[in-house]
């Protein structure tokens, strides 16, 4: 192994306690996601649509930022995404305890 390869080697252990990873199975989530994604397959995906004026304005804004400011903006967006992940994990746990994702049973007549 060369010196460059050794300098790039990371001995870091990835922490699997990320809020985006669910440590346990939540009943009903897979079925809920499948049903919602199947319904959306008929809709055009947002990344396939042409750019509108707001998208173009945002691209121009990011294009004018310096490297330092662009990195700061990416970090800010990362922080927002992380907080959203924490909030989602909290809401999924809440939904699990309230049993809102379980299949509803039909009541006998």
N, CA, C and O of each residue as an XYZ file, in Angstrom:
436
protein
N       0.852     -1.179      0.000
C       0.000      0.000      0.000
C       0.895      1.238      0.000
O       1.826      1.341      0.798
N       0.604      2.170     -0.897
C       1.436      3.363     -0.980
C       1.107      4.339      0.151
O       0.110      4.183      0.856
N       1.960      5.340      0.305
C       1.759      6.342      1.351
C       0.449      7.091      1.128
O      -0.275      7.398      2.075
N       0.155      7.381     -0.152
C      -1.096      8.075     -0.467
C      -2.291      7.211     -0.081
O      -3.252      7.700      0.514
N      -2.227      5.927     -0.422
C      -3.328      5.028     -0.063
C      -3.509      4.943      1.445
O      -4.638      4.923      1.934
N      -2.412      4.894      2.179
C      -2.492      4.822      3.635
C      -3.064      6.104      4.229
O      -3.774      6.064      5.234
N      -2.750      7.251      3.602
C      -3.278      8.509      4.128
C      -4.780      8.635      3.870
O      -5.479      9.358      4.580
N      -5.269      7.929      2.851
C      -6.700      7.993      2.530
C      -7.511      6.933      3.272
O      -8.741      6.982      3.267
N      -6.845      5.987      3.899
C      -7.528      4.922      4.609
C      -8.213      5.465      5.857
O      -7.607      6.192      6.645
N      -9.459      5.111      6.024
C     -10.218      5.561      7.188
C     -10.512      4.376      8.091
O     -11.004      3.344      7.636
N     -10.214      4.527      9.351
C     -10.496      3.492     10.334
C     -11.765      3.813     11.121
O     -12.060      3.182     12.136
N     -12.493      4.784     10.642
C     -13.709      5.228     11.318
C     -14.786      4.146     11.248
O     -15.009      3.549     10.195
N     -15.438      3.904     12.353
C     -16.568      2.992     12.410
C     -17.835      3.813     12.229
O     -18.046      4.803     12.930
N     -18.675      3.402     11.289
C     -19.914      4.129     11.051
C     -20.910      3.839     12.159
O     -21.152      2.683     12.508
N     -21.482      4.896     12.705
C     -22.475      4.771     13.759
C     -23.820      4.465     13.120
O     -24.313      5.245     12.306
N     -24.402      3.362     13.475
C     -25.669      2.934     12.878
C     -26.884      3.458     13.648
O     -28.003      2.998     13.421
N     -26.674      4.410     14.551
C     -27.806      4.934     15.319
C     -28.375      6.197     14.679
O     -28.957      7.039     15.363
N     -28.206      6.322     13.378
C     -28.716      7.479     12.654
C     -30.236      7.541     12.761
O     -30.895      6.501     12.784
N     -30.803      8.749     12.827
C     -32.262      8.839     12.919
C     -32.956      8.373     11.644
O     -34.147      8.064     11.675
N     -32.233      8.316     10.514
C     -32.841      7.875      9.268
C     -33.000      6.356      9.225
O     -33.799      5.840      8.444
N     -32.246      5.638     10.056
C     -32.331      4.181     10.083
C     -33.243      3.768     11.223
O     -33.067      4.208     12.359
N     -34.209      2.929     10.924
C     -35.117      2.478     11.965
C     -34.549      1.225     12.592
O     -34.369      0.217     11.910
N     -34.264      1.273     13.886
C     -33.645      0.118     14.522
C     -34.587     -1.069     14.662
O     -34.133     -2.195     14.866
N     -35.870     -0.839     14.557
C     -36.806     -1.942     14.682
C     -37.896     -1.802     13.633
O     -38.146     -0.715     13.114
N     -38.519     -2.892     13.342
C     -39.570     -2.896     12.338
C     -40.818     -2.207     12.898
O     -41.257     -2.501     14.009
N     -41.365     -1.310     12.130
C     -42.593     -0.629     12.532
C     -43.723     -1.214     11.695
O     -43.704     -1.100     10.469
N     -44.700     -1.833     12.334
C     -45.777     -2.492     11.587
C     -46.511     -1.519     10.676
O     -46.928     -0.442     11.103
N     -46.662     -1.906      9.433
C     -47.443     -1.122      8.493
C     -46.668     -0.151      7.644
O     -47.217      0.356      6.666
N     -45.407      0.144      7.962
C     -44.652      1.145      7.216
C     -44.393      0.688      5.789
O     -44.585      1.456      4.846
N     -43.959     -0.550      5.624
C     -43.640     -1.049      4.285
C     -44.866     -1.008      3.392
O     -44.792     -0.567      2.245
N     -45.985     -1.464      3.912
C     -47.213     -1.464      3.117
C     -47.657     -0.032      2.809
O     -48.093      0.264      1.696
N     -47.545      0.841      3.791
C     -47.919      2.242      3.588
C     -47.068      2.873      2.497
O     -47.591      3.560      1.620
N     -45.760      2.643      2.547
C     -44.864      3.208      1.537
C     -45.150      2.607      0.162
O     -45.133      3.322     -0.839
N     -45.413      1.300      0.105
C     -45.707      0.657     -1.167
C     -46.972      1.232     -1.795
O     -46.996      1.541     -2.986
N     -48.015      1.372     -0.995
C     -49.285      1.889     -1.522
C     -49.135      3.328     -2.000
O     -49.669      3.692     -3.048
N     -48.407      4.154     -1.235
C     -48.239      5.548     -1.628
C     -47.326      5.693     -2.835
O     -47.576      6.548     -3.685
N     -46.285      4.891     -2.938
C     -45.390      4.997     -4.086
C     -46.063      4.448     -5.334
O     -45.837      4.958     -6.432
N     -46.894      3.407     -5.182
C     -47.603      2.854     -6.334
C     -48.589      3.877     -6.893
O     -48.765      3.972     -8.107
N     -49.224      4.633     -6.018
C     -50.177      5.649     -6.472
C     -49.469      6.794     -7.175
O     -50.037      7.422     -8.068
N     -48.234      7.069     -6.777
C     -47.499      8.183     -7.369
C     -46.796      7.809     -8.660
O     -46.290      8.692     -9.352
N     -46.745      6.518     -9.011
C     -46.051      6.110    -10.229
C     -46.708      6.661    -11.487
O     -46.050      6.803    -12.517
N     -47.980      6.969    -11.415
C     -48.678      7.521    -12.578
C     -48.416      9.008    -12.747
O     -48.660      9.561    -13.820
N     -47.922      9.663    -11.701
C     -47.651     11.099    -11.757
C     -46.255     11.345    -12.308
O     -45.356     10.535    -12.082
N     -46.054     12.445    -13.025
C     -44.695     12.751    -13.488
C     -43.792     13.060    -12.301
O     -44.195     13.755    -11.368
N     -42.582     12.547    -12.343
C     -41.644     12.755    -11.253
C     -41.114     14.187    -11.291
O     -40.939     14.741    -12.375
N     -40.854     14.800    -10.131
C     -40.437     16.208    -10.102
C     -39.115     16.460    -10.824
O     -38.906     17.559    -11.338
N     -38.220     15.479    -10.876
C     -36.938     15.712    -11.531
C     -37.032     15.564    -13.050
O     -36.082     15.887    -13.762
N     -38.174     15.078    -13.553
C     -38.364     14.953    -14.995
C     -39.051     16.161    -15.615
O     -39.137     16.266    -16.839
N     -39.530     17.053    -14.801
C     -40.236     18.216    -15.328
C     -39.240     19.291    -15.759
O     -38.120     19.331    -15.250
N     -39.628     20.147    -16.674
C     -38.714     21.225    -17.077
C     -38.533     22.235    -15.941
O     -39.391     22.366    -15.068
N     -37.412     22.938    -15.969
C     -37.126     23.931    -14.935
C     -38.054     25.127    -15.084
O     -38.261     25.627    -16.190
N     -38.611     25.581    -13.969
C     -39.425     26.792    -14.009
C     -38.549     27.986    -13.615
O     -37.355     27.828    -13.362
N     -39.140     29.161    -13.566
C     -38.366     30.375    -13.272
C     -37.725     30.332    -11.887
O     -36.603     30.806    -11.709
N     -38.430     29.768    -10.909
C     -37.887     29.679     -9.550
C     -36.646     28.777     -9.523
O     -35.661     29.090     -8.854
N     -36.700     27.662    -10.251
C     -35.544     26.768    -10.322
C     -34.348     27.461    -10.965
O     -33.221     27.340    -10.487
N     -34.596     28.181    -12.041
C     -33.516     28.882    -12.742
C     -32.910     29.973    -11.855
O     -31.696     30.175    -11.847
N     -33.765     30.668    -11.114
C     -33.281     31.707    -10.211
C     -32.409     31.103     -9.112
O     -31.382     31.676     -8.747
N     -32.814     29.956     -8.588
C     -32.034     29.276     -7.559
C     -30.684     28.805     -8.104
O     -29.668     28.906     -7.416
N     -30.670     28.294     -9.328
C     -29.408     27.887     -9.953
C     -28.479     29.082    -10.159
O     -27.272     28.982     -9.936
N     -29.042     30.203    -10.583
C     -28.220     31.410    -10.750
C     -27.652     31.870     -9.402
O     -26.496     32.286     -9.320
N     -28.469     31.792     -8.354
C     -28.016     32.179     -7.021
C     -26.848     31.307     -6.574
O     -25.825     31.818     -6.118
N     -27.002     29.985     -6.707
C     -25.914     29.090     -6.309
C     -24.684     29.292     -7.176
O     -23.561     29.122     -6.701
N     -24.872     29.651     -8.436
C     -23.748     29.891     -9.334
C     -22.947     31.130     -8.966
O     -21.763     31.217     -9.294
N     -23.572     32.091     -8.288
C     -22.870     33.329     -7.920
C     -22.135     33.207     -6.586
O     -21.327     34.074     -6.252
N     -22.399     32.143     -5.814
C     -21.761     31.993     -4.510
C     -20.294     31.608     -4.658
O     -19.918     30.886     -5.581
N     -19.481     32.096     -3.744
C     -18.082     31.666     -3.701
C     -18.043     30.239     -3.156
O     -19.039     29.744     -2.629
N     -16.900     29.589     -3.285
C     -16.774     28.217     -2.802
C     -17.074     28.147     -1.309
O     -17.772     27.240     -0.855
N     -16.554     29.095     -0.552
C     -16.781     29.104      0.900
C     -18.257     29.269      1.224
O     -18.794     28.566      2.080
N     -18.911     30.200      0.537
C     -20.343     30.424      0.783
C     -21.185     29.233      0.321
O     -22.193     28.902      0.945
N     -20.767     28.590     -0.775
C     -21.498     27.420     -1.256
C     -21.374     26.269     -0.263
O     -22.348     25.560     -0.006
N     -20.181     26.082      0.295
C     -19.991     25.042      1.310
C     -20.840     25.348      2.542
O     -21.441     24.445      3.122
N     -20.889     26.613      2.940
C     -21.715     26.998      4.088
C     -23.194     26.721      3.802
O     -23.926     26.277      4.686
N     -23.628     26.984      2.571
C     -25.023     26.725      2.186
C     -25.320     25.229      2.213
O     -26.384     24.814      2.674
N     -24.382     24.416      1.719
C     -24.565     22.963      1.733
C     -24.626     22.461      3.172
O     -25.445     21.598      3.487
N     -23.776     22.986      4.043
C     -23.809     22.592      5.456
C     -25.141     22.972      6.093
O     -25.707     22.211      6.877
N     -25.632     24.160      5.744
C     -26.928     24.603      6.267
C     -28.038     23.655      5.807
O     -28.891     23.264      6.604
N     -28.028     23.287      4.528
C     -29.034     22.352      4.013
C     -28.896     20.981      4.671
O     -29.896     20.312      4.935
N     -27.662     20.565      4.935
C     -27.427     19.296      5.623
C     -28.008     19.337      7.033
O     -28.626     18.372      7.483
N     -27.811     20.447      7.723
C     -28.363     20.593      9.078
C     -29.884     20.526      9.060
O     -30.500     19.897      9.920
N     -30.478     21.180      8.075
C     -31.936     21.150      7.957
C     -32.409     19.723      7.696
O     -33.383     19.273      8.300
N     -31.723     19.007      6.796
C     -32.099     17.624      6.493
C     -31.948     16.733      7.721
O     -32.784     15.862      7.961
N     -30.894     16.944      8.496
C     -30.683     16.150      9.708
C     -31.804     16.408     10.713
O     -32.345     15.470     11.298
N     -32.151     17.680     10.913
C     -33.236     18.009     11.845
C     -34.559     17.414     11.371
O     -35.366     16.954     12.179
N     -34.776     17.427     10.051
C     -35.984     16.823      9.498
C     -35.991     15.322      9.752
O     -37.040     14.748     10.047
N     -34.821     14.674      9.640
C     -34.711     13.248      9.947
C     -35.028     12.952     11.391
O     -35.701     11.967     11.693
N     -34.545     13.800     12.296
C     -34.860     13.620     13.714
C     -36.355     13.764     13.962
O     -36.956     12.981     14.698
N     -36.938     14.770     13.341
C     -38.375     15.004     13.501
C     -39.183     13.838     12.931
O     -40.176     13.412     13.521
N     -38.745     13.324     11.769
C     -39.434     12.189     11.169
C     -39.336     10.956     12.066
O     -40.317     10.235     12.248
N     -38.156     10.718     12.622
C     -37.985      9.574     13.521
C     -38.902      9.701     14.736
O     -39.490      8.719     15.189
N     -39.015     10.924     15.258
C     -39.888     11.158     16.418
C     -41.350     10.891     16.046
O     -42.086     10.267     16.810
N     -41.758     11.363     14.879
C     -43.146     11.169     14.454
C     -43.441      9.702     14.132
O     -44.541      9.218     14.399
N     -42.456      8.989     13.555
C     -42.665      7.573     13.271
C     -42.801      6.781     14.569
O     -43.619      5.865     14.658
N     -42.003      7.133     15.569
C     -42.114      6.477     16.870
C     -43.475      6.778     17.485
O     -44.119      5.905     18.067
N     -43.889      8.005     17.345
C     -45.212      8.391     17.865
C     -46.307      7.601     17.151
O     -47.240      7.105     17.784
N     -46.184      7.489     15.826
C     -47.166      6.720     15.054
C     -47.174      5.255     15.430
O     -48.222      4.610     15.436
N     -45.998      4.732     15.743
C     -45.908      3.332     16.163
C     -46.679      3.118     17.460
O     -47.441      2.159     17.587
N     -46.477      4.019     18.422
C     -47.159      3.864     19.704
C     -48.662      4.109     19.598
O     -49.440      3.562     20.380
N     -49.065      4.925     18.638
C     -50.501      5.183     18.451
C     -51.152      4.179     17.502
O     -52.363      4.213     17.286
N     -50.331      3.276     16.932
C     -50.815      2.236     16.009
C     -51.560      2.817     14.809
O     -52.567      2.253     14.381
N     -51.086      3.922     14.266
C     -51.789      4.531     13.134
C     -51.426      3.880     11.809
O     -52.123      4.092     10.816
N     -50.351      3.092     11.762
C     -49.946      2.465     10.513
C     -50.413      1.020     10.385
O     -50.193      0.384      9.354
N     -51.050      0.504     11.419
C     -51.532     -0.871     11.339
C     -52.717     -0.942     10.399
O     -53.467      0.018     10.223
N     -52.859     -2.116      9.801
C     -53.981     -2.337      8.897
C     -55.278     -2.271      9.691
O     -55.402     -2.880     10.753
N     -56.221     -1.540      9.174
C     -57.502     -1.444      9.876
C     -58.317     -2.706      9.612
O     -58.463     -3.154      8.474
N     -58.832     -3.253     10.680
C     -59.643     -4.459     10.552
C     -61.100     -4.062     10.355
O     -61.617     -3.139     10.984
N     -61.729     -4.793      9.463
C     -63.148     -4.539      9.246
C     -63.935     -5.121     10.414
O     -63.697     -6.244     10.859
N     -64.867     -4.330     10.887
C     -65.713     -4.799     11.982
C     -66.764     -5.761     11.434
O     -67.375     -5.498     10.398
N     -66.971     -6.869     12.129
C     -68.015     -7.802     11.670
C     -69.392     -7.151     11.768
O     -69.670     -6.392     12.697
N     -70.249     -7.462     10.794
C     -71.601     -6.889     10.769
C     -72.542     -7.568     11.678
O     -73.710     -7.186     11.755
